[in-house]
Amino acid sequence: VKLAGSHASNITRHVCDIGNAEAVAAMGKKVLAEYGEVDVLVNAAGTNAPRRALEVLSLENYHAMIATNLHGAFYCVQAFLAQMRARHS
């Protein structure tokens, strides 16, 4: 936010578990209620596992990474895509 300078007031952060579709949908509704529209979506959230080599990667950690890194990006796009398309954004 510091790097945005005078534009910092136009930036917001909302914390949620992006691997959880309901949490992302709720966050999306909150953002749209607060701002009315979103012009830019930056899907920059992600996770990794300390023991990620395939021979030691647990199924639990694998699913957590997929839920966050793959599904999370999809959920975030779904939360804002309709209003962006409606405005041809």
Coordinates of N, CA and C in Angstrom, one line a residue:
V1 N 0.8 -1.2 0.0 CA 0.0 0.0 0.0 C 0.9 1.3 0.0
K2 N 2.0 1.2 0.7 CA 2.9 2.4 0.7 C 3.4 2.8 -0.6
L3 N 3.6 1.8 -1.5 CA 4.1 2.1 -2.8 C 3.1 2.8 -3.7
A4 N 1.8 2.7 -3.3 CA 0.8 3.3 -4.1 C 0.7 4.8 -4.0
G5 N 1.4 5.4 -3.0 CA 1.4 6.8 -2.8 C 0.1 7.4 -2.6
S6 N -0.2 8.4 -3.4 CA -1.5 9.1 -3.3 C -2.7 8.2 -3.7
H7 N -2.5 7.1 -4.3 CA -3.5 6.2 -4.7 C -3.8 5.1 -3.7
A8 N -3.1 5.2 -2.5 CA -3.3 4.2 -1.5 C -4.7 4.0 -1.0
S9 N -5.5 5.1 -1.0 CA -6.9 5.0 -0.5 C -7.7 4.2 -1.5
N10 N -7.3 3.9 -2.7 CA -8.0 3.1 -3.7 C -7.7 1.7 -3.6
I11 N -6.8 1.3 -2.7 CA -6.4 -0.1 -2.5 C -7.0 -0.7 -1.2
T12 N -7.5 -1.9 -1.3 CA -8.0 -2.6 -0.1 C -7.5 -4.0 -0.1
R13 N -7.4 -4.5 1.1 CA -7.0 -5.9 1.3 C -8.1 -6.5 2.2
H14 N -8.5 -7.7 1.8 CA -9.5 -8.4 2.6 C -9.0 -9.8 2.8
V15 N -8.8 -10.2 4.0 CA -8.3 -11.5 4.4 C -9.4 -12.6 4.3
C16 N -9.1 -13.6 3.6 CA -10.0 -14.8 3.6 C -9.2 -16.0 3.2
D17 N -9.8 -17.2 3.4 CA -9.2 -18.4 2.9 C -9.6 -18.6 1.5
I18 N -8.8 -18.3 0.5 CA -9.2 -18.4 -0.8 C -9.4 -19.8 -1.3
G19 N -9.0 -20.8 -0.5 CA -9.3 -22.2 -0.9 C -10.7 -22.6 -0.5
N20 N -11.5 -21.7 0.1 CA -12.8 -21.9 0.6 C -13.8 -21.1 -0.2
A21 N -14.6 -21.7 -1.1 CA -15.5 -21.0 -2.0 C -16.4 -20.1 -1.3
E22 N -17.0 -20.5 -0.2 CA -17.9 -19.7 0.6 C -17.3 -18.4 1.1
A23 N -16.1 -18.6 1.6 CA -15.3 -17.4 2.2 C -15.0 -16.4 1.1
V24 N -14.6 -16.9 -0.1 CA -14.3 -16.0 -1.2 C -15.6 -15.3 -1.7
A25 N -16.7 -16.0 -1.8 CA -18.0 -15.4 -2.2 C -18.4 -14.3 -1.2
A26 N -18.2 -14.6 0.1 CA -18.6 -13.6 1.1 C -17.7 -12.3 1.0
M27 N -16.4 -12.6 0.8 CA -15.4 -11.5 0.6 C -15.8 -10.7 -0.6
G28 N -16.1 -11.3 -1.7 CA -16.5 -10.6 -2.9 C -17.7 -9.7 -2.7
K29 N -18.7 -10.3 -2.0 CA -19.9 -9.5 -1.7 C -19.6 -8.2 -0.9
K30 N -18.7 -8.4 0.1 CA -18.3 -7.3 0.9 C -17.5 -6.3 0.1
V31 N -16.6 -6.7 -0.7 CA -15.9 -5.7 -1.5 C -16.8 -5.0 -2.5
L32 N -17.7 -5.7 -3.1 CA -18.7 -5.0 -4.1 C -19.6 -4.1 -3.3
A33 N -20.0 -4.5 -2.1 CA -20.9 -3.6 -1.3 C -20.2 -2.3 -0.9
E34 N -18.9 -2.4 -0.6 CA -18.1 -1.3 -0.2 C -17.7 -0.4 -1.4
Y35 N -17.3 -1.0 -2.5 CA -16.8 -0.2 -3.6 C -17.7 -0.1 -4.8
G36 N -18.7 -1.0 -4.9 CA -19.6 -1.0 -6.1 C -19.1 -1.7 -7.3
E37 N -17.8 -1.6 -7.5 CA -17.3 -2.3 -8.7 C -15.8 -2.5 -8.5
V38 N -15.3 -3.5 -9.2 CA -13.8 -3.8 -9.2 C -13.3 -3.7 -10.6
D39 N -12.2 -2.9 -10.8 CA -11.6 -2.8 -12.1 C -10.5 -3.8 -12.4
V40 N -9.8 -4.1 -11.3 CA -8.6 -5.0 -11.4 C -8.6 -6.0 -10.3
L41 N -8.4 -7.2 -10.7 CA -8.2 -8.3 -9.7 C -6.8 -8.9 -9.9
V42 N -6.1 -8.9 -8.8 CA -4.8 -9.5 -8.8 C -4.8 -10.8 -8.0
N43 N -4.7 -11.9 -8.6 CA -4.7 -13.2 -8.0 C -3.2 -13.5 -7.6
A44 N -2.8 -13.0 -6.4 CA -1.5 -13.2 -6.0 C -1.3 -14.0 -4.8
A45 N -2.4 -14.7 -4.3 CA -2.3 -15.5 -3.1 C -1.8 -16.9 -3.5
G46 N -1.1 -17.5 -2.7 CA -0.7 -18.9 -2.9 C 0.0 -19.5 -1.7
T47 N 0.2 -20.8 -1.8 CA 0.8 -21.5 -0.7 C 1.8 -22.6 -1.2
N48 N 2.5 -23.1 -0.3 CA 3.5 -24.2 -0.7 C 3.6 -25.0 0.6
A49 N 4.2 -26.2 0.4 CA 4.5 -27.1 1.6 C 6.0 -27.2 1.8
P50 N 6.4 -27.2 3.0 CA 7.9 -27.3 3.3 C 8.4 -28.6 2.7
R51 N 7.7 -29.6 2.8 CA 8.1 -31.0 2.3 C 7.3 -31.2 1.1
R52 N 7.7 -30.6 -0.1 CA 7.0 -30.7 -1.3 C 7.5 -31.6 -2.4
A53 N 8.7 -32.2 -2.1 CA 9.2 -33.2 -3.1 C 8.1 -34.3 -3.2
L54 N 7.9 -34.8 -4.4 CA 6.8 -35.7 -4.6 C 6.9 -37.0 -3.7
E55 N 8.1 -37.4 -3.4 CA 8.2 -38.6 -2.6 C 7.8 -38.4 -1.1
V56 N 7.8 -37.1 -0.7 CA 7.4 -36.8 0.7 C 6.2 -36.0 0.8
L57 N 5.7 -35.5 -0.2 CA 4.5 -34.6 -0.2 C 3.3 -35.4 0.3
S58 N 2.7 -35.0 1.4 CA 1.5 -35.7 1.9 C 0.3 -35.3 1.0
L59 N -0.7 -36.2 1.0 CA -1.9 -36.0 0.3 C -2.6 -34.7 0.9
E60 N -2.6 -34.6 2.2 CA -3.2 -33.4 2.8 C -2.6 -32.1 2.3
N61 N -1.2 -32.1 2.3 CA -0.6 -30.8 1.8 C -0.8 -30.6 0.3
Y62 N -0.8 -31.7 -0.4 CA -1.1 -31.6 -1.9 C -2.5 -31.0 -2.1
H63 N -3.5 -31.5 -1.4 CA -4.9 -30.9 -1.5 C -5.0 -29.5 -1.1
A64 N -4.2 -29.1 0.0 CA -4.2 -27.7 0.5 C -3.6 -26.8 -0.6
M65 N -2.6 -27.2 -1.2 CA -1.9 -26.4 -2.2 C -2.9 -26.2 -3.4
I66 N -3.5 -27.3 -3.9 CA -4.4 -27.2 -5.0 C -5.6 -26.4 -4.7
A67 N -6.2 -26.5 -3.5 CA -7.3 -25.7 -3.0 C -7.0 -24.2 -3.1
T68 N -5.8 -23.9 -2.6 CA -5.4 -22.5 -2.6 C -4.9 -22.0 -3.9
N69 N -4.0 -22.6 -4.5 CA -3.3 -22.1 -5.7 C -4.1 -22.3 -7.0
L70 N -4.9 -23.2 -7.1 CA -5.7 -23.5 -8.3 C -7.2 -23.1 -8.1
H71 N -7.8 -23.7 -7.1 CA -9.3 -23.4 -6.9 C -9.4 -22.0 -6.4
G72 N -8.5 -21.5 -5.6 CA -8.6 -20.1 -5.1 C -8.7 -19.1 -6.1
A73 N -7.8 -19.2 -7.1 CA -7.8 -18.2 -8.2 C -9.2 -18.3 -9.0
F74 N -9.7 -19.5 -9.2 CA -11.0 -19.6 -9.8 C -12.1 -19.0 -9.0
Y75 N -12.1 -19.2 -7.7 CA -13.1 -18.6 -6.8 C -13.1 -17.1 -6.8
C76 N -11.9 -16.6 -6.8 CA -11.7 -15.1 -6.9 C -12.3 -14.5 -8.2
V77 N -11.9 -15.1 -9.3 CA -12.4 -14.6 -10.6 C -14.0 -14.7 -10.6
Q78 N -14.5 -15.8 -10.1 CA -16.0 -16.0 -10.1 C -16.7 -14.9 -9.2
A79 N -16.0 -14.5 -8.2 CA -16.6 -13.5 -7.3 C -16.8 -12.1 -7.9
F80 N -16.0 -11.8 -8.9 CA -16.0 -10.5 -9.6 C -16.3 -10.5 -11.0
L81 N -16.2 -11.6 -11.7 CA -16.3 -11.6 -13.2 C -17.6 -11.1 -13.7
A82 N -18.7 -11.4 -13.1 CA -20.0 -11.0 -13.6 C -20.1 -9.5 -13.7
Q83 N -19.7 -8.8 -12.6 CA -19.8 -7.3 -12.6 C -18.8 -6.7 -13.5
M84 N -17.7 -7.3 -13.7 CA -16.7 -6.8 -14.6 C -17.2 -6.9 -16.1
R85 N -17.7 -8.1 -16.4 CA -18.3 -8.3 -17.8 C -19.5 -7.4 -18.0
A86 N -20.3 -7.2 -17.1 CA -21.5 -6.3 -17.2 C -21.0 -4.9 -17.6
R87 N -19.9 -4.5 -17.1 CA -19.3 -3.2 -17.4 C -18.3 -3.2 -18.5
H88 N -18.1 -4.4 -19.2 CA -17.1 -4.5 -20.2 C -15.7 -4.1 -19.7
S89 N -15.5 -4.5 -18.5 CA -14.2 -4.2 -17.8 C -13.1 -5.2 -18.1

